[in-house]
Amino acid sequence: MPAYDTNNIFAKILRGELPCYKVYEDEHVLAFLDIMPRSPGHTLVIPKAPARNIFDISPDDYVHVARATHRISAAAMKAFNADGLTVQQHNEPASGQVVFHLHIHIMPRHHGVSLLPPASRKEDAKVLEDNAAKLIAALG
Ligand code: 5GP
């Protein structure tokens, strides 16, 4: 497996070199909206620890990401009036991973509505701003 690349997009977001629609942050994790959402409210949870994917993250760091995913999932159900929610995490290109800093996808779902294919379209800034505000409010 290739080594962790400190210049991946999410490492740049963590360092504040690129912007994001942040919804949650603590000592261990950052969560922000996917700019090409597969469903309204599609959120990404990442560890602050540098990890390419599940194969090089420490169990403790993975637990921090899982805890945040658990909390944000409950809030996303409310914020987006969802009927269900898909949690997904890709490891290596064969699985669909394209950004090589571990991230968990949280995708709110509605009955009868399929997920868009990955990276289908960049969402409007106003929609992303509104969705981030809704999720932040639901997180309390
Ligand atoms: P993967 O396929 O690696 O699991 O998912 C990478 C995700 O990152 C995709 O859902 C894609 O839409 C998202 N993404 C790619 N570039 C950016 C970016 O610059 N900002 C944000 N917020 N998401 C991104």
mmCIF file of C-alpha atoms in Angstrom, residues 42-118:
data_model
loop_
_atom_site.group_PDB
_atom_site.id
_atom_site.type_symbol
_atom_site.label_atom_id
_atom_site.label_comp_id
_atom_site.label_asym_id
_atom_site.label_seq_id
_atom_site.Cartn_x
_atom_site.Cartn_y
_atom_site.Cartn_z
ATOM 1 C CA HIS A 42 -23.908 13.923 2.368
ATOM 2 C CA THR A 43 -21.264 14.421 5.057
ATOM 3 C CA LEU A 44 -17.676 13.200 5.450
ATOM 4 C CA VAL A 45 -16.068 12.415 8.813
ATOM 5 C CA ILE A 46 -12.269 12.330 8.898
ATOM 6 C CA PRO A 47 -9.660 11.706 11.591
ATOM 7 C CA LYS A 48 -7.170 14.450 12.367
ATOM 8 C CA ALA A 49 -4.546 11.703 12.530
ATOM 9 C CA PRO A 50 -2.889 11.135 9.148
ATOM 10 C CA ALA A 51 -4.263 7.843 7.828
ATOM 11 C CA ARG A 52 -4.714 6.702 4.232
ATOM 12 C CA ASN A 53 -7.550 4.333 5.105
ATOM 13 C CA ILE A 54 -8.596 1.551 7.477
ATOM 14 C CA PHE A 55 -5.305 -0.291 6.992
ATOM 15 C CA ASP A 56 -3.030 2.316 8.582
ATOM 16 C CA ILE A 57 -5.300 4.051 11.119
ATOM 17 C CA SER A 58 -4.849 3.068 14.763
ATOM 18 C CA PRO A 59 -7.851 1.345 16.373
ATOM 19 C CA ASP A 60 -8.188 4.246 18.819
ATOM 20 C CA ASP A 61 -8.262 6.838 16.044
ATOM 21 C CA TYR A 62 -10.832 4.742 14.177
ATOM 22 C CA VAL A 63 -13.008 4.680 17.296
ATOM 23 C CA HIS A 64 -12.987 8.494 17.406
ATOM 24 C CA VAL A 65 -14.207 8.593 13.795
ATOM 25 C CA ALA A 66 -16.876 5.981 14.549
ATOM 26 C CA ARG A 67 -18.108 7.911 17.598
ATOM 27 C CA ALA A 68 -18.486 11.102 15.569
ATOM 28 C CA THR A 69 -20.195 9.166 12.760
ATOM 29 C CA HIS A 70 -22.666 7.758 15.275
ATOM 30 C CA ARG A 71 -23.502 11.207 16.608
ATOM 31 C CA ILE A 72 -23.672 12.970 13.240
ATOM 32 C CA SER A 73 -25.835 10.190 11.747
ATOM 33 C CA ALA A 74 -28.534 10.763 14.366
ATOM 34 C CA ALA A 75 -28.424 14.519 13.763
ATOM 35 C CA ALA A 76 -28.503 14.070 9.957
ATOM 36 C CA MET A 77 -31.674 11.955 10.178
ATOM 37 C CA LYS A 78 -33.399 14.901 11.867
ATOM 38 C CA ALA A 79 -31.775 17.703 9.895
ATOM 39 C CA PHE A 80 -32.725 16.231 6.505
ATOM 40 C CA ASN A 81 -35.986 14.579 7.562
ATOM 41 C CA ALA A 82 -34.509 11.304 6.287
ATOM 42 C CA ASP A 83 -36.156 7.879 6.150
ATOM 43 C CA GLY A 84 -32.806 6.110 6.479
ATOM 44 C CA LEU A 85 -29.090 6.686 6.146
ATOM 45 C CA THR A 86 -26.153 4.987 4.414
ATOM 46 C CA VAL A 87 -22.721 4.869 6.099
ATOM 47 C CA GLN A 88 -19.900 3.948 3.732
ATOM 48 C CA GLN A 89 -16.103 3.872 3.848
ATOM 49 C CA HIS A 90 -13.808 2.985 0.937
ATOM 50 C CA ASN A 91 -10.314 1.485 1.235
ATOM 51 C CA GLU A 92 -7.975 1.577 -1.779
ATOM 52 C CA PRO A 93 -8.944 2.247 -5.417
ATOM 53 C CA ALA A 94 -10.491 -1.172 -5.983
ATOM 54 C CA SER A 95 -13.199 -0.213 -3.470
ATOM 55 C CA GLY A 96 -13.853 3.232 -4.969
ATOM 56 C CA GLN A 97 -11.513 5.301 -2.778
ATOM 57 C CA VAL A 98 -10.336 8.408 -4.639
ATOM 58 C CA VAL A 99 -9.195 10.648 -1.764
ATOM 59 C CA PHE A 100 -6.472 9.027 0.295
ATOM 60 C CA HIS A 101 -7.190 10.344 3.780
ATOM 61 C CA LEU A 102 -9.602 8.046 5.608
ATOM 62 C CA HIS A 103 -13.187 9.298 5.520
ATOM 63 C CA ILE A 104 -16.591 7.919 6.384
ATOM 64 C CA HIS A 105 -19.523 8.908 4.173
ATOM 65 C CA ILE A 106 -22.822 9.697 5.907
ATOM 66 C CA MET A 107 -25.607 9.836 3.313
ATOM 67 C CA PRO A 108 -29.190 10.576 4.411
ATOM 68 C CA ARG A 109 -31.740 8.569 2.374
ATOM 69 C CA HIS A 110 -35.373 8.947 1.375
ATOM 70 C CA HIS A 111 -37.730 6.191 0.295
ATOM 71 C CA GLY A 112 -37.494 5.504 -3.425
ATOM 72 C CA VAL A 113 -34.569 7.899 -4.048
ATOM 73 C CA SER A 114 -31.308 6.342 -5.282
ATOM 74 C CA LEU A 115 -27.889 7.717 -4.442
ATOM 75 C CA LEU A 116 -26.368 9.758 -7.251
ATOM 76 C CA PRO A 117 -23.225 8.189 -8.723
ATOM 77 C CA PRO A 118 -20.005 9.420 -7.018
#
